[in-house]
């Protein structure tokens, strides 16, 4: 790490690729001869339109997004989508949700304000430490969609096999695993991701939505909450989060330059193996998730003693590792090892944890 930077294991806002940050730094005062910073320029300018167009095209290239899907850059982050999705997709007023952790639970609570929510499967019985079997769900025929949080940031579980939706539209919150591995977009009706974990700065969500799901009969819905508004205006109905779009566009180009999502997946598998191999062999630390459902992005672990967990946080911070404290709702420890976390960072953390363990036998 250069510039005296720390290894930042935050769950979001999270670390970004250093080559991207360097490029942003170099363009900060004068973006490509425009005489101004991207933060200063009009979103209606030709220069910024090119930034948006390139960002969308690079994302389409990375994910292989088919032409019958729209890519939207919307403010409000992923949390706004907990409401926007049921508001826009509940034609029959009913949807199926799978509860696998804190974020799907929050999405369920918001969707209940809009219509009927059927929780078809849940892992609450074991404190969200696994993904339930969803090969034969009881899905009402009139359900408008099936919703999952594909990677639970807080509880550290991920879906390695998508649910059998029995022909219903699949909606996925991919916030904390977006662009971490190849994705067959056609398996979904809608994918969304808050960008501050794997892609860029906070304040925006990327929505990838199949065109036939964009409705024009929602005239009573506030205009900004309609997907149609953003789709028709090319994400420019009002001033978008210009800075986030610019930074995300840089990350998309960076991912393309290193070999795309296949290369990123390989690196993420290697990084996670370093972490999980250590936890599986440790006598002091234990992972909290069943092996087959472990996230490659968020690794929660514990010592079994709250005071000792706090000692670990202080010890690692003193050694130059930031944000290893678990989420306040679950406690313990958590290492978020998103795309931009280098393998050396994970290896260095493991060495630090080994040293702590040796000192606390």
JSON list of N, CA, C and O in Angstrom, two decimals, residues 29 50 62 73 76 93 121 143 145 174 202 205 212 219 231 233 241 254 257 293 306 312 323 332 339 349 351:
[
{"chain": "A", "resi": 29, "resn": "UNK", "atom": "N", "xyz": [-8.35, 18.46, -10.94]},
{"chain": "A", "resi": 29, "resn": "UNK", "atom": "CA", "xyz": [-8.46, 19.89, -11.19]},
{"chain": "A", "resi": 29, "resn": "UNK", "atom": "C", "xyz": [-8.89, 20.23, -12.61]},
{"chain": "A", "resi": 29, "resn": "UNK", "atom": "O", "xyz": [-9.45, 21.30, -12.85]},
{"chain": "A", "resi": 50, "resn": "UNK", "atom": "N", "xyz": [-20.74, 11.99, -22.15]},
{"chain": "A", "resi": 50, "resn": "UNK", "atom": "CA", "xyz": [-19.80, 10.96, -22.60]},
{"chain": "A", "resi": 50, "resn": "UNK", "atom": "C", "xyz": [-19.37, 10.08, -21.43]},
{"chain": "A", "resi": 50, "resn": "UNK", "atom": "O", "xyz": [-19.23, 8.86, -21.56]},
{"chain": "A", "resi": 62, "resn": "UNK", "atom": "N", "xyz": [-18.97, -5.63, -19.20]},
{"chain": "A", "resi": 62, "resn": "UNK", "atom": "CA", "xyz": [-18.50, -6.45, -18.08]},
{"chain": "A", "resi": 62, "resn": "UNK", "atom": "C", "xyz": [-19.47, -7.57, -17.74]},
{"chain": "A", "resi": 62, "resn": "UNK", "atom": "O", "xyz": [-19.08, -8.71, -17.51]},
{"chain": "A", "resi": 73, "resn": "UNK", "atom": "N", "xyz": [-28.85, 4.75, -13.12]},
{"chain": "A", "resi": 73, "resn": "UNK", "atom": "CA", "xyz": [-28.04, 5.25, -12.01]},
{"chain": "A", "resi": 73, "resn": "UNK", "atom": "C", "xyz": [-28.94, 6.15, -11.17]},
{"chain": "A", "resi": 73, "resn": "UNK", "atom": "O", "xyz": [-29.30, 7.26, -11.60]},
{"chain": "A", "resi": 76, "resn": "UNK", "atom": "N", "xyz": [-30.11, 7.77, -3.70]},
{"chain": "A", "resi": 76, "resn": "UNK", "atom": "CA", "xyz": [-30.87, 7.16, -2.61]},
{"chain": "A", "resi": 76, "resn": "UNK", "atom": "C", "xyz": [-30.30, 5.85, -2.13]},
{"chain": "A", "resi": 76, "resn": "UNK", "atom": "O", "xyz": [-30.74, 5.30, -1.13]},
{"chain": "A", "resi": 93, "resn": "UNK", "atom": "N", "xyz": [-50.08, -6.86, -5.96]},
{"chain": "A", "resi": 93, "resn": "UNK", "atom": "CA", "xyz": [-49.97, -6.53, -4.54]},
{"chain": "A", "resi": 93, "resn": "UNK", "atom": "C", "xyz": [-49.41, -7.64, -3.68]},
{"chain": "A", "resi": 93, "resn": "UNK", "atom": "O", "xyz": [-49.68, -7.70, -2.48]},
{"chain": "A", "resi": 121, "resn": "UNK", "atom": "N", "xyz": [-39.13, -18.68, 2.76]},
{"chain": "A", "resi": 121, "resn": "UNK", "atom": "CA", "xyz": [-38.06, -19.42, 3.43]},
{"chain": "A", "resi": 121, "resn": "UNK", "atom": "C", "xyz": [-37.25, -18.44, 4.27]},
{"chain": "A", "resi": 121, "resn": "UNK", "atom": "O", "xyz": [-37.15, -17.26, 3.93]},
{"chain": "A", "resi": 143, "resn": "UNK", "atom": "N", "xyz": [-48.04, -14.14, -7.23]},
{"chain": "A", "resi": 143, "resn": "UNK", "atom": "CA", "xyz": [-46.92, -13.35, -6.71]},
{"chain": "A", "resi": 143, "resn": "UNK", "atom": "C", "xyz": [-46.25, -12.61, -7.87]},
{"chain": "A", "resi": 143, "resn": "UNK", "atom": "O", "xyz": [-46.04, -13.16, -8.94]},
{"chain": "A", "resi": 145, "resn": "UNK", "atom": "N", "xyz": [-43.17, -11.15, -7.86]},
{"chain": "A", "resi": 145, "resn": "UNK", "atom": "CA", "xyz": [-41.74, -11.42, -7.99]},
{"chain": "A", "resi": 145, "resn": "UNK", "atom": "C", "xyz": [-41.24, -12.18, -6.76]},
{"chain": "A", "resi": 145, "resn": "UNK", "atom": "O", "xyz": [-41.93, -12.26, -5.73]},
{"chain": "A", "resi": 174, "resn": "UNK", "atom": "N", "xyz": [-27.73, -7.12, -5.00]},
{"chain": "A", "resi": 174, "resn": "UNK", "atom": "CA", "xyz": [-26.36, -7.59, -5.15]},
{"chain": "A", "resi": 174, "resn": "UNK", "atom": "C", "xyz": [-25.35, -6.60, -4.56]},
{"chain": "A", "resi": 174, "resn": "UNK", "atom": "O", "xyz": [-24.14, -6.70, -4.84]},
{"chain": "A", "resi": 202, "resn": "UNK", "atom": "N", "xyz": [-20.24, 6.48, -1.95]},
{"chain": "A", "resi": 202, "resn": "UNK", "atom": "CA", "xyz": [-21.64, 6.31, -1.52]},
{"chain": "A", "resi": 202, "resn": "UNK", "atom": "C", "xyz": [-22.57, 7.32, -2.17]},
{"chain": "A", "resi": 202, "resn": "UNK", "atom": "O", "xyz": [-22.15, 8.37, -2.66]},
{"chain": "A", "resi": 205, "resn": "UNK", "atom": "N", "xyz": [-27.23, 4.04, -6.46]},
{"chain": "A", "resi": 205, "resn": "UNK", "atom": "CA", "xyz": [-27.50, 2.62, -6.70]},
{"chain": "A", "resi": 205, "resn": "UNK", "atom": "C", "xyz": [-27.54, 2.40, -8.21]},
{"chain": "A", "resi": 205, "resn": "UNK", "atom": "O", "xyz": [-27.98, 3.27, -8.97]},
{"chain": "A", "resi": 212, "resn": "UNK", "atom": "N", "xyz": [-39.58, -4.90, -19.88]},
{"chain": "A", "resi": 212, "resn": "UNK", "atom": "CA", "xyz": [-41.02, -5.17, -19.75]},
{"chain": "A", "resi": 212, "resn": "UNK", "atom": "C", "xyz": [-41.53, -4.96, -18.33]},
{"chain": "A", "resi": 212, "resn": "UNK", "atom": "O", "xyz": [-42.75, -4.95, -18.11]},
{"chain": "A", "resi": 219, "resn": "UNK", "atom": "N", "xyz": [-49.21, 6.44, -12.45]},
{"chain": "A", "resi": 219, "resn": "UNK", "atom": "CA", "xyz": [-49.32, 7.90, -12.44]},
{"chain": "A", "resi": 219, "resn": "UNK", "atom": "C", "xyz": [-49.53, 8.49, -11.05]},
{"chain": "A", "resi": 219, "resn": "UNK", "atom": "O", "xyz": [-49.26, 9.66, -10.82]},
{"chain": "A", "resi": 231, "resn": "UNK", "atom": "N", "xyz": [-35.61, 5.68, -16.55]},
{"chain": "A", "resi": 231, "resn": "UNK", "atom": "CA", "xyz": [-35.33, 4.99, -17.82]},
{"chain": "A", "resi": 231, "resn": "UNK", "atom": "C", "xyz": [-35.54, 5.94, -19.00]},
{"chain": "A", "resi": 231, "resn": "UNK", "atom": "O", "xyz": [-34.70, 5.98, -19.92]},
{"chain": "A", "resi": 233, "resn": "UNK", "atom": "N", "xyz": [-35.38, 9.15, -19.05]},
{"chain": "A", "resi": 233, "resn": "UNK", "atom": "CA", "xyz": [-34.48, 10.31, -19.02]},
{"chain": "A", "resi": 233, "resn": "UNK", "atom": "C", "xyz": [-33.00, 9.92, -19.04]},
{"chain": "A", "resi": 233, "resn": "UNK", "atom": "O", "xyz": [-32.14, 10.78, -18.87]},
{"chain": "A", "resi": 241, "resn": "UNK", "atom": "N", "xyz": [-26.04, 11.74, -9.33]},
{"chain": "A", "resi": 241, "resn": "UNK", "atom": "CA", "xyz": [-24.81, 11.76, -8.54]},
{"chain": "A", "resi": 241, "resn": "UNK", "atom": "C", "xyz": [-23.64, 11.68, -9.52]},
{"chain": "A", "resi": 241, "resn": "UNK", "atom": "O", "xyz": [-23.08, 10.62, -9.78]},
{"chain": "A", "resi": 254, "resn": "UNK", "atom": "N", "xyz": [-11.38, -0.27, -15.08]},
{"chain": "A", "resi": 254, "resn": "UNK", "atom": "CA", "xyz": [-10.29, -0.99, -14.39]},
{"chain": "A", "resi": 254, "resn": "UNK", "atom": "C", "xyz": [-10.56, -2.50, -14.39]},
{"chain": "A", "resi": 254, "resn": "UNK", "atom": "O", "xyz": [-9.68, -3.30, -14.69]},
{"chain": "A", "resi": 257, "resn": "UNK", "atom": "N", "xyz": [-9.85, -3.96, -17.64]},
{"chain": "A", "resi": 257, "resn": "UNK", "atom": "CA", "xyz": [-8.41, -4.00, -17.93]},
{"chain": "A", "resi": 257, "resn": "UNK", "atom": "C", "xyz": [-7.70, -5.18, -17.27]},
{"chain": "A", "resi": 257, "resn": "UNK", "atom": "O", "xyz": [-6.65, -5.62, -17.74]},
{"chain": "A", "resi": 293, "resn": "UNK", "atom": "N", "xyz": [-22.10, -21.81, 2.30]},
{"chain": "A", "resi": 293, "resn": "UNK", "atom": "CA", "xyz": [-22.79, -20.54, 2.05]},
{"chain": "A", "resi": 293, "resn": "UNK", "atom": "C", "xyz": [-21.96, -19.32, 2.45]},
{"chain": "A", "resi": 293, "resn": "UNK", "atom": "O", "xyz": [-22.48, -18.22, 2.59]},
{"chain": "A", "resi": 306, "resn": "UNK", "atom": "N", "xyz": [-16.84, -11.45, 24.05]},
{"chain": "A", "resi": 306, "resn": "UNK", "atom": "CA", "xyz": [-17.01, -10.07, 23.59]},
{"chain": "A", "resi": 306, "resn": "UNK", "atom": "C", "xyz": [-15.81, -9.19, 23.93]},
{"chain": "A", "resi": 306, "resn": "UNK", "atom": "O", "xyz": [-15.38, -8.36, 23.12]},
{"chain": "A", "resi": 312, "resn": "UNK", "atom": "N", "xyz": [-9.19, -7.72, 19.98]},
{"chain": "A", "resi": 312, "resn": "UNK", "atom": "CA", "xyz": [-8.72, -7.99, 18.62]},
{"chain": "A", "resi": 312, "resn": "UNK", "atom": "C", "xyz": [-8.85, -6.74, 17.75]},
{"chain": "A", "resi": 312, "resn": "UNK", "atom": "O", "xyz": [-7.94, -6.38, 16.99]},
{"chain": "A", "resi": 323, "resn": "UNK", "atom": "N", "xyz": [-11.34, -1.10, 10.67]},
{"chain": "A", "resi": 323, "resn": "UNK", "atom": "CA", "xyz": [-12.75, -1.48, 10.50]},
{"chain": "A", "resi": 323, "resn": "UNK", "atom": "C", "xyz": [-13.01, -2.98, 10.55]},
{"chain": "A", "resi": 323, "resn": "UNK", "atom": "O", "xyz": [-13.73, -3.54, 9.72]},
{"chain": "A", "resi": 332, "resn": "UNK", "atom": "N", "xyz": [-19.06, -9.28, 17.40]},
{"chain": "A", "resi": 332, "resn": "UNK", "atom": "CA", "xyz": [-17.98, -10.09, 16.83]},
{"chain": "A", "resi": 332, "resn": "UNK", "atom": "C", "xyz": [-17.07, -9.27, 15.94]},
{"chain": "A", "resi": 332, "resn": "UNK", "atom": "O", "xyz": [-16.86, -8.06, 16.13]},
{"chain": "A", "resi": 339, "resn": "UNK", "atom": "N", "xyz": [-13.63, -6.49, -3.89]},
{"chain": "A", "resi": 339, "resn": "UNK", "atom": "CA", "xyz": [-12.78, -6.54, -5.07]},
{"chain": "A", "resi": 339, "resn": "UNK", "atom": "C", "xyz": [-11.46, -5.79, -4.90]},
{"chain": "A", "resi": 339, "resn": "UNK", "atom": "O", "xyz": [-10.41, -6.28, -5.30]},
{"chain": "A", "resi": 349, "resn": "UNK", "atom": "N", "xyz": [-3.37, -9.45, 7.22]},
{"chain": "A", "resi": 349, "resn": "UNK", "atom": "CA", "xyz": [-4.33, -9.54, 8.33]},
{"chain": "A", "resi": 349, "resn": "UNK", "atom": "C", "xyz": [-4.24, -10.90, 9.02]},
{"chain": "A", "resi": 349, "resn": "UNK", "atom": "O", "xyz": [-4.23, -10.98, 10.25]},
{"chain": "A", "resi": 351, "resn": "UNK", "atom": "N", "xyz": [-1.72, -12.91, 9.19]},
{"chain": "A", "resi": 351, "resn": "UNK", "atom": "CA", "xyz": [-0.48, -12.96, 9.99]},
{"chain": "A", "resi": 351, "resn": "UNK", "atom": "C", "xyz": [-0.65, -12.22, 11.31]},
{"chain": "A", "resi": 351, "resn": "UNK", "atom": "O", "xyz": [-0.17, -12.66, 12.36]}
]
